[in-house]
Amino acid sequence: MKVLLDIKDEKAAFIMELLSNFKFVKAKPLTPYKSEVLEGLQEAVDEVNQIKSGKKKAQPLSDFLNEL
């Protein structure tokens, strides 16, 4: 199983050291770029789920393309 944790910078070293003491845990920090990409993907998935459930209205493709 994979788990993504959001840890305050001042506590990150402690948590990484703690996790490295468990032989059954492999932990490696994400690069800032990968972290940003994952956050963007999570926001996109959340938005799609809101649209599917009817909580948010979808934007027409033509309007989206015009914004670009």
PDB file of N, CA, C and O in Angstrom:
ATOM      1  N   MET A   1       0.845  -1.165   0.000  1.00  0.00           N
ATOM      2  CA  MET A   1       0.000   0.000   0.000  1.00  0.00           C
ATOM      3  C   MET A   1       0.896   1.236   0.000  1.00  0.00           C
ATOM      4  O   MET A   1       1.955   1.251   0.619  1.00  0.00           O
ATOM      5  N   LYS A   2       0.451   2.249  -0.711  1.00  0.00           N
ATOM      6  CA  LYS A   2       1.184   3.498  -0.746  1.00  0.00           C
ATOM      7  C   LYS A   2       0.366   4.558  -0.034  1.00  0.00           C
ATOM      8  O   LYS A   2      -0.856   4.595  -0.150  1.00  0.00           O
ATOM      9  N   VAL A   3       1.073   5.429   0.705  1.00  0.00           N
ATOM     10  CA  VAL A   3       0.434   6.494   1.462  1.00  0.00           C
ATOM     11  C   VAL A   3       1.194   7.779   1.197  1.00  0.00           C
ATOM     12  O   VAL A   3       2.428   7.797   1.205  1.00  0.00           O
ATOM     13  N   LEU A   4       0.463   8.841   0.954  1.00  0.00           N
ATOM     14  CA  LEU A   4       1.069  10.151   0.746  1.00  0.00           C
ATOM     15  C   LEU A   4       0.807  10.989   1.991  1.00  0.00           C
ATOM     16  O   LEU A   4      -0.343  11.163   2.400  1.00  0.00           O
ATOM     17  N   LEU A   5       1.864  11.482   2.603  1.00  0.00           N
ATOM     18  CA  LEU A   5       1.751  12.277   3.824  1.00  0.00           C
ATOM     19  C   LEU A   5       2.122  13.724   3.539  1.00  0.00           C
ATOM     20  O   LEU A   5       3.043  13.988   2.780  1.00  0.00           O
ATOM     21  N   ASP A   6       1.441  14.637   4.186  1.00  0.00           N
ATOM     22  CA  ASP A   6       1.783  16.052   4.107  1.00  0.00           C
ATOM     23  C   ASP A   6       2.322  16.452   5.473  1.00  0.00           C
ATOM     24  O   ASP A   6       1.572  16.513   6.449  1.00  0.00           O
ATOM     25  N   ILE A   7       3.631  16.684   5.547  1.00  0.00           N
ATOM     26  CA  ILE A   7       4.313  16.923   6.824  1.00  0.00           C
ATOM     27  C   ILE A   7       4.935  18.313   6.811  1.00  0.00           C
ATOM     28  O   ILE A   7       5.533  18.721   5.818  1.00  0.00           O
ATOM     29  N   LYS A   8       4.812  19.007   7.937  1.00  0.00           N
ATOM     30  CA  LYS A   8       5.436  20.318   8.054  1.00  0.00           C
ATOM     31  C   LYS A   8       6.948  20.155   7.898  1.00  0.00           C
ATOM     32  O   LYS A   8       7.539  19.179   8.361  1.00  0.00           O
ATOM     33  N   ASP A   9       7.565  21.126   7.226  1.00  0.00           N
ATOM     34  CA  ASP A   9       8.995  21.040   6.932  1.00  0.00           C
ATOM     35  C   ASP A   9       9.845  20.823   8.180  1.00  0.00           C
ATOM     36  O   ASP A   9      10.797  20.041   8.154  1.00  0.00           O
ATOM     37  N   GLU A  10       9.496  21.484   9.278  1.00  0.00           N
ATOM     38  CA  GLU A  10      10.324  21.377  10.484  1.00  0.00           C
ATOM     39  C   GLU A  10      10.225  19.997  11.144  1.00  0.00           C
ATOM     40  O   GLU A  10      11.068  19.636  11.960  1.00  0.00           O
ATOM     41  N   LYS A  11       9.220  19.201  10.791  1.00  0.00           N
ATOM     42  CA  LYS A  11       9.059  17.853  11.348  1.00  0.00           C
ATOM     43  C   LYS A  11       9.434  16.757  10.352  1.00  0.00           C
ATOM     44  O   LYS A  11       9.473  15.585  10.706  1.00  0.00           O
ATOM     45  N   ALA A  12       9.725  17.112   9.118  1.00  0.00           N
ATOM     46  CA  ALA A  12       9.965  16.123   8.072  1.00  0.00           C
ATOM     47  C   ALA A  12      11.168  15.237   8.370  1.00  0.00           C
ATOM     48  O   ALA A  12      11.103  14.019   8.180  1.00  0.00           O
ATOM     49  N   ALA A  13      12.258  15.812   8.821  1.00  0.00           N
ATOM     50  CA  ALA A  13      13.457  15.014   9.097  1.00  0.00           C
ATOM     51  C   ALA A  13      13.178  13.967  10.178  1.00  0.00           C
ATOM     52  O   ALA A  13      13.592  12.803  10.061  1.00  0.00           O
ATOM     53  N   PHE A  14      12.448  14.354  11.202  1.00  0.00           N
ATOM     54  CA  PHE A  14      12.107  13.425  12.280  1.00  0.00           C
ATOM     55  C   PHE A  14      11.251  12.273  11.753  1.00  0.00           C
ATOM     56  O   PHE A  14      11.525  11.099  12.031  1.00  0.00           O
ATOM     57  N   ILE A  15      10.233  12.598  10.978  1.00  0.00           N
ATOM     58  CA  ILE A  15       9.331  11.571  10.451  1.00  0.00           C
ATOM     59  C   ILE A  15      10.083  10.640   9.504  1.00  0.00           C
ATOM     60  O   ILE A  15       9.907   9.411   9.546  1.00  0.00           O
ATOM     61  N   MET A  16      10.939  11.190   8.641  1.00  0.00           N
ATOM     62  CA  MET A  16      11.700  10.355   7.713  1.00  0.00           C
ATOM     63  C   MET A  16      12.635   9.419   8.476  1.00  0.00           C
ATOM     64  O   MET A  16      12.788   8.256   8.118  1.00  0.00           O
ATOM     65  N   GLU A  17      13.265   9.921   9.533  1.00  0.00           N
ATOM     66  CA  GLU A  17      14.144   9.066  10.342  1.00  0.00           C
ATOM     67  C   GLU A  17      13.329   7.971  11.034  1.00  0.00           C
ATOM     68  O   GLU A  17      13.741   6.808  11.075  1.00  0.00           O
ATOM     69  N   LEU A  18      12.177   8.340  11.548  1.00  0.00           N
ATOM     70  CA  LEU A  18      11.311   7.365  12.202  1.00  0.00           C
ATOM     71  C   LEU A  18      10.899   6.268  11.229  1.00  0.00           C
ATOM     72  O   LEU A  18      10.986   5.072  11.539  1.00  0.00           O
ATOM     73  N   LEU A  19      10.468   6.653  10.046  1.00  0.00           N
ATOM     74  CA  LEU A  19      10.036   5.669   9.052  1.00  0.00           C
ATOM     75  C   LEU A  19      11.185   4.786   8.581  1.00  0.00           C
ATOM     76  O   LEU A  19      10.990   3.604   8.287  1.00  0.00           O
ATOM     77  N   SER A  20      12.398   5.343   8.509  1.00  0.00           N
ATOM     78  CA  SER A  20      13.539   4.543   8.045  1.00  0.00           C
ATOM     79  C   SER A  20      13.926   3.452   9.042  1.00  0.00           C
ATOM     80  O   SER A  20      14.617   2.502   8.682  1.00  0.00           O
ATOM     81  N   ASN A  21      13.455   3.568  10.288  1.00  0.00           N
ATOM     82  CA  ASN A  21      13.749   2.540  11.296  1.00  0.00           C
ATOM     83  C   ASN A  21      12.868   1.307  11.160  1.00  0.00           C
ATOM     84  O   ASN A  21      13.127   0.295  11.806  1.00  0.00           O
ATOM     85  N   PHE A  22      11.828   1.383  10.336  1.00  0.00           N
ATOM     86  CA  PHE A  22      10.974   0.230  10.091  1.00  0.00           C
ATOM     87  C   PHE A  22      11.461  -0.478   8.828  1.00  0.00           C
ATOM     88  O   PHE A  22      11.490   0.111   7.755  1.00  0.00           O
ATOM     89  N   LYS A  23      11.823  -1.743   8.953  1.00  0.00           N
ATOM     90  CA  LYS A  23      12.345  -2.500   7.808  1.00  0.00           C
ATOM     91  C   LYS A  23      11.285  -2.724   6.737  1.00  0.00           C
ATOM     92  O   LYS A  23      11.612  -2.901   5.574  1.00  0.00           O
ATOM     93  N   PHE A  24      10.021  -2.695   7.126  1.00  0.00           N
ATOM     94  CA  PHE A  24       8.941  -2.967   6.181  1.00  0.00           C
ATOM     95  C   PHE A  24       8.406  -1.703   5.498  1.00  0.00           C
ATOM     96  O   PHE A  24       7.465  -1.770   4.721  1.00  0.00           O
ATOM     97  N   VAL A  25       9.038  -0.547   5.761  1.00  0.00           N
ATOM     98  CA  VAL A  25       8.598   0.723   5.170  1.00  0.00           C
ATOM     99  C   VAL A  25       9.700   1.270   4.273  1.00  0.00           C
ATOM    100  O   VAL A  25      10.864   1.329   4.673  1.00  0.00           O
ATOM    101  N   LYS A  26       9.330   1.649   3.062  1.00  0.00           N
ATOM    102  CA  LYS A  26      10.245   2.342   2.159  1.00  0.00           C
ATOM    103  C   LYS A  26       9.723   3.767   2.030  1.00  0.00           C
ATOM    104  O   LYS A  26       8.590   3.976   1.591  1.00  0.00           O
ATOM    105  N   ALA A  27      10.526   4.740   2.413  1.00  0.00           N
ATOM    106  CA  ALA A  27      10.086   6.132   2.374  1.00  0.00           C
ATOM    107  C   ALA A  27      11.093   6.960   1.594  1.00  0.00           C
ATOM    108  O   ALA A  27      12.305   6.833   1.786  1.00  0.00           O
ATOM    109  N   LYS A  28      10.577   7.783   0.703  1.00  0.00           N
ATOM    110  CA  LYS A  28      11.435   8.710  -0.019  1.00  0.00           C
ATOM    111  C   LYS A  28      10.647   9.997  -0.243  1.00  0.00           C
ATOM    112  O   LYS A  28       9.447   9.957  -0.528  1.00  0.00           O
ATOM    113  N   PRO A  29      11.298  11.130  -0.098  1.00  0.00           N
ATOM    114  CA  PRO A  29      10.586  12.397  -0.271  1.00  0.00           C
ATOM    115  C   PRO A  29      10.290  12.672  -1.750  1.00  0.00           C
ATOM    116  O   PRO A  29      11.010  12.220  -2.640  1.00  0.00           O
ATOM    117  N   LEU A  30       9.203  13.387  -1.987  1.00  0.00           N
ATOM    118  CA  LEU A  30       8.863  13.799  -3.342  1.00  0.00           C
ATOM    119  C   LEU A  30       9.611  15.077  -3.688  1.00  0.00           C
ATOM    120  O   LEU A  30       9.846  15.915  -2.818  1.00  0.00           O
ATOM    121  N   THR A  31       9.931  15.228  -4.945  1.00  0.00           N
ATOM    122  CA  THR A  31      10.504  16.497  -5.386  1.00  0.00           C
ATOM    123  C   THR A  31       9.382  17.535  -5.378  1.00  0.00           C
ATOM    124  O   THR A  31       8.201  17.176  -5.455  1.00  0.00           O
ATOM    125  N   PRO A  32       9.734  18.807  -5.274  1.00  0.00           N
ATOM    126  CA  PRO A  32       8.687  19.839  -5.307  1.00  0.00           C
ATOM    127  C   PRO A  32       7.822  19.753  -6.569  1.00  0.00           C
ATOM    128  O   PRO A  32       6.612  19.955  -6.509  1.00  0.00           O
ATOM    129  N   TYR A  33       8.429  19.410  -7.712  1.00  0.00           N
ATOM    130  CA  TYR A  33       7.664  19.298  -8.953  1.00  0.00           C
ATOM    131  C   TYR A  33       6.634  18.173  -8.875  1.00  0.00           C
ATOM    132  O   TYR A  33       5.464  18.351  -9.221  1.00  0.00           O
ATOM    133  N   LYS A  34       7.070  16.996  -8.406  1.00  0.00           N
ATOM    134  CA  LYS A  34       6.152  15.862  -8.301  1.00  0.00           C
ATOM    135  C   LYS A  34       5.037  16.155  -7.305  1.00  0.00           C
ATOM    136  O   LYS A  34       3.887  15.763  -7.521  1.00  0.00           O
ATOM    137  N   SER A  35       5.372  16.827  -6.232  1.00  0.00           N
ATOM    138  CA  SER A  35       4.364  17.197  -5.246  1.00  0.00           C
ATOM    139  C   SER A  35       3.320  18.122  -5.860  1.00  0.00           C
ATOM    140  O   SER A  35       2.121  17.950  -5.653  1.00  0.00           O
ATOM    141  N   GLU A  36       3.772  19.090  -6.627  1.00  0.00           N
ATOM    142  CA  GLU A  36       2.862  20.030  -7.285  1.00  0.00           C
ATOM    143  C   GLU A  36       1.968  19.307  -8.303  1.00  0.00           C
ATOM    144  O   GLU A  36       0.763  19.581  -8.389  1.00  0.00           O
ATOM    145  N   VAL A  37       2.554  18.383  -9.057  1.00  0.00           N
ATOM    146  CA  VAL A  37       1.778  17.618 -10.042  1.00  0.00           C
ATOM    147  C   VAL A  37       0.713  16.781  -9.341  1.00  0.00           C
ATOM    148  O   VAL A  37      -0.450  16.746  -9.774  1.00  0.00           O
ATOM    149  N   LEU A  38       1.075  16.112  -8.254  1.00  0.00           N
ATOM    150  CA  LEU A  38       0.107  15.291  -7.524  1.00  0.00           C
ATOM    151  C   LEU A  38      -1.032  16.139  -6.954  1.00  0.00           C
ATOM    152  O   LEU A  38      -2.196  15.735  -6.983  1.00  0.00           O
ATOM    153  N   GLU A  39      -0.707  17.318  -6.431  1.00  0.00           N
ATOM    154  CA  GLU A  39      -1.740  18.206  -5.904  1.00  0.00           C
ATOM    155  C   GLU A  39      -2.681  18.653  -7.020  1.00  0.00           C
ATOM    156  O   GLU A  39      -3.903  18.703  -6.832  1.00  0.00           O
ATOM    157  N   GLY A  40      -2.120  18.964  -8.176  1.00  0.00           N
ATOM    158  CA  GLY A  40      -2.942  19.365  -9.315  1.00  0.00           C
ATOM    159  C   GLY A  40      -3.863  18.243  -9.775  1.00  0.00           C
ATOM    160  O   GLY A  40      -5.038  18.477 -10.079  1.00  0.00           O
ATOM    161  N   LEU A  41      -3.335  17.034  -9.822  1.00  0.00           N
ATOM    162  CA  LEU A  41      -4.154  15.883 -10.201  1.00  0.00           C
ATOM    163  C   LEU A  41      -5.282  15.641  -9.199  1.00  0.00           C
ATOM    164  O   LEU A  41      -6.411  15.337  -9.579  1.00  0.00           O
ATOM    165  N   GLN A  42      -4.965  15.787  -7.920  1.00  0.00           N
ATOM    166  CA  GLN A  42      -5.989  15.580  -6.889  1.00  0.00           C
ATOM    167  C   GLN A  42      -7.097  16.616  -7.026  1.00  0.00           C
ATOM    168  O   GLN A  42      -8.281  16.284  -6.925  1.00  0.00           O
ATOM    169  N   GLU A  43      -6.736  17.863  -7.297  1.00  0.00           N
ATOM    170  CA  GLU A  43      -7.743  18.911  -7.500  1.00  0.00           C
ATOM    171  C   GLU A  43      -8.599  18.601  -8.719  1.00  0.00           C
ATOM    172  O   GLU A  43      -9.822  18.787  -8.691  1.00  0.00           O
ATOM    173  N   ALA A  44      -7.972  18.112  -9.786  1.00  0.00           N
ATOM    174  CA  ALA A  44      -8.716  17.779 -11.001  1.00  0.00           C
ATOM    175  C   ALA A  44      -9.690  16.631 -10.754  1.00  0.00           C
ATOM    176  O   ALA A  44     -10.843  16.678 -11.192  1.00  0.00           O
ATOM    177  N   VAL A  45      -9.252  15.608 -10.044  1.00  0.00           N
ATOM    178  CA  VAL A  45     -10.122  14.472  -9.732  1.00  0.00           C
ATOM    179  C   VAL A  45     -11.291  14.933  -8.862  1.00  0.00           C
ATOM    180  O   VAL A  45     -12.446  14.544  -9.082  1.00  0.00           O
ATOM    181  N   ASP A  46     -11.007  15.768  -7.874  1.00  0.00           N
ATOM    182  CA  ASP A  46     -12.074  16.293  -7.019  1.00  0.00           C
ATOM    183  C   ASP A  46     -13.098  17.077  -7.834  1.00  0.00           C
ATOM    184  O   ASP A  46     -14.307  16.947  -7.626  1.00  0.00           O
ATOM    185  N   GLU A  47     -12.620  17.890  -8.773  1.00  0.00           N
ATOM    186  CA  GLU A  47     -13.520  18.677  -9.605  1.00  0.00           C
ATOM    187  C   GLU A  47     -14.380  17.781 -10.502  1.00  0.00           C
ATOM    188  O   GLU A  47     -15.586  18.006 -10.641  1.00  0.00           O
ATOM    189  N   VAL A  48     -13.780  16.754 -11.091  1.00  0.00           N
ATOM    190  CA  VAL A  48     -14.535  15.816 -11.927  1.00  0.00           C
ATOM    191  C   VAL A  48     -15.604  15.116 -11.089  1.00  0.00           C
ATOM    192  O   VAL A  48     -16.748  14.959 -11.524  1.00  0.00           O
ATOM    193  N   ASN A  49     -15.253  14.708  -9.885  1.00  0.00           N
ATOM    194  CA  ASN A  49     -16.222  14.050  -9.011  1.00  0.00           C
ATOM    195  C   ASN A  49     -17.370  14.993  -8.643  1.00  0.00           C
ATOM    196  O   ASN A  49     -18.522  14.556  -8.562  1.00  0.00           O
ATOM    197  N   GLN A  50     -17.076  16.281  -8.427  1.00  0.00           N
ATOM    198  CA  GLN A  50     -18.122  17.257  -8.136  1.00  0.00           C
ATOM    199  C   GLN A  50     -19.039  17.434  -9.336  1.00  0.00           C
ATOM    200  O   GLN A  50     -20.259  17.558  -9.181  1.00  0.00           O
ATOM    201  N   ILE A  51     -18.481  17.448 -10.529  1.00  0.00           N
ATOM    202  CA  ILE A  51     -19.280  17.584 -11.748  1.00  0.00           C
ATOM    203  C   ILE A  51     -20.173  16.357 -11.920  1.00  0.00           C
ATOM    204  O   ILE A  51     -21.361  16.480 -12.217  1.00  0.00           O
ATOM    205  N   LYS A  52     -19.609  15.165 -11.705  1.00  0.00           N
ATOM    206  CA  LYS A  52     -20.387  13.935 -11.848  1.00  0.00           C
ATOM    207  C   LYS A  52     -21.531  13.858 -10.846  1.00  0.00           C
ATOM    208  O   LYS A  52     -22.595  13.328 -11.145  1.00  0.00           O
ATOM    209  N   SER A  53     -21.305  14.372  -9.638  1.00  0.00           N
ATOM    210  CA  SER A  53     -22.343  14.312  -8.614  1.00  0.00           C
ATOM    211  C   SER A  53     -23.338  15.455  -8.736  1.00  0.00           C
ATOM    212  O   SER A  53     -24.319  15.505  -7.993  1.00  0.00           O
ATOM    213  N   GLY A  54     -23.091  16.393  -9.655  1.00  0.00           N
ATOM    214  CA  GLY A  54     -24.015  17.498  -9.877  1.00  0.00           C
ATOM    215  C   GLY A  54     -23.795  18.692  -8.972  1.00  0.00           C
ATOM    216  O   GLY A  54     -24.574  19.644  -8.996  1.00  0.00           O
ATOM    217  N   LYS A  55     -22.747  18.672  -8.177  1.00  0.00           N
ATOM    218  CA  LYS A  55     -22.455  19.792  -7.281  1.00  0.00           C
ATOM    219  C   LYS A  55     -21.813  20.962  -8.010  1.00  0.00           C
ATOM    220  O   LYS A  55     -21.793  22.070  -7.509  1.00  0.00           O
ATOM    221  N   LYS A  56     -21.286  20.699  -9.189  1.00  0.00           N
ATOM    222  CA  LYS A  56     -20.608  21.729  -9.974  1.00  0.00           C
ATOM    223  C   LYS A  56     -20.987  21.535 -11.426  1.00  0.00           C
ATOM    224  O   LYS A  56     -21.189  20.411 -11.887  1.00  0.00           O
ATOM    225  N   LYS A  57     -21.103  22.632 -12.165  1.00  0.00           N
ATOM    226  CA  LYS A  57     -21.479  22.563 -13.565  1.00  0.00           C
ATOM    227  C   LYS A  57     -20.211  22.514 -14.425  1.00  0.00           C
ATOM    228  O   LYS A  57     -19.259  23.237 -14.189  1.00  0.00           O
ATOM    229  N   ALA A  58     -20.238  21.665 -15.437  1.00  0.00           N
ATOM    230  CA  ALA A  58     -19.098  21.525 -16.344  1.00  0.00           C
ATOM    231  C   ALA A  58     -19.025  22.725 -17.288  1.00  0.00           C
ATOM    232  O   ALA A  58     -20.046  23.299 -17.664  1.00  0.00           O
ATOM    233  N   GLN A  59     -17.821  23.079 -17.677  1.00  0.00           N
ATOM    234  CA  GLN A  59     -17.587  24.159 -18.632  1.00  0.00           C
ATOM    235  C   GLN A  59     -17.593  23.569 -20.042  1.00  0.00           C
ATOM    236  O   GLN A  59     -16.955  22.543 -20.284  1.00  0.00           O
ATOM    237  N   PRO A  60     -18.306  24.189 -20.976  1.00  0.00           N
ATOM    238  CA  PRO A  60     -18.284  23.677 -22.353  1.00  0.00           C
ATOM    239  C   PRO A  60     -16.859  23.675 -22.919  1.00  0.00           C
ATOM    240  O   PRO A  60     -16.052  24.565 -22.607  1.00  0.00           O
ATOM    241  N   LEU A  61     -16.563  22.676 -23.741  1.00  0.00           N
ATOM    242  CA  LEU A  61     -15.224  22.529 -24.314  1.00  0.00           C
ATOM    243  C   LEU A  61     -14.825  23.755 -25.119  1.00  0.00           C
ATOM    244  O   LEU A  61     -13.683  24.206 -25.045  1.00  0.00           O
ATOM    245  N   SER A  62     -15.753  24.329 -25.866  1.00  0.00           N
ATOM    246  CA  SER A  62     -15.434  25.503 -26.681  1.00  0.00           C
ATOM    247  C   SER A  62     -14.998  26.677 -25.807  1.00  0.00           C
ATOM    248  O   SER A  62     -14.053  27.400 -26.141  1.00  0.00           O
ATOM    249  N   ASP A  63     -15.643  26.878 -24.646  1.00  0.00           N
ATOM    250  CA  ASP A  63     -15.236  27.951 -23.734  1.00  0.00           C
ATOM    251  C   ASP A  63     -13.833  27.685 -23.180  1.00  0.00           C
ATOM    252  O   ASP A  63     -13.021  28.589 -23.046  1.00  0.00           O
ATOM    253  N   PHE A  64     -13.587  26.422 -22.835  1.00  0.00           N
ATOM    254  CA  PHE A  64     -12.272  26.052 -22.311  1.00  0.00           C
ATOM    255  C   PHE A  64     -11.179  26.334 -23.349  1.00  0.00           C
ATOM    256  O   PHE A  64     -10.139  26.906 -23.031  1.00  0.00           O
ATOM    257  N   LEU A  65     -11.418  25.921 -24.570  1.00  0.00           N
ATOM    258  CA  LEU A  65     -10.419  26.115 -25.643  1.00  0.00           C
ATOM    259  C   LEU A  65     -10.216  27.598 -25.946  1.00  0.00           C
ATOM    260  O   LEU A  65      -9.093  28.015 -26.252  1.00  0.00           O
ATOM    261  N   ASN A  66     -11.262  28.389 -25.841  1.00  0.00           N
ATOM    262  CA  ASN A  66     -11.131  29.831 -26.070  1.00  0.00           C
ATOM    263  C   ASN A  66     -10.266  30.501 -25.007  1.00  0.00           C
ATOM    264  O   ASN A  66      -9.615  31.501 -25.278  1.00  0.00           O
ATOM    265  N   GLU A  67     -10.271  29.953 -23.792  1.00  0.00           N
ATOM    266  CA  GLU A  67      -9.437  30.504 -22.715  1.00  0.00           C
ATOM    267  C   GLU A  67      -7.962  30.279 -22.994  1.00  0.00           C
ATOM    268  O   GLU A  67      -7.111  31.052 -22.559  1.00  0.00           O
ATOM    269  N   LEU A  68      -7.649  29.215 -23.715  1.00  0.00           N
ATOM    270  CA  LEU A  68      -6.245  28.913 -24.018  1.00  0.00           C
ATOM    271  C   LEU A  68      -5.754  29.852 -25.074  1.00  0.00           C
ATOM    272  O   LEU A  68      -4.696  30.323 -25.150  1.00  0.00           O
TER     273      LEU A  68
END
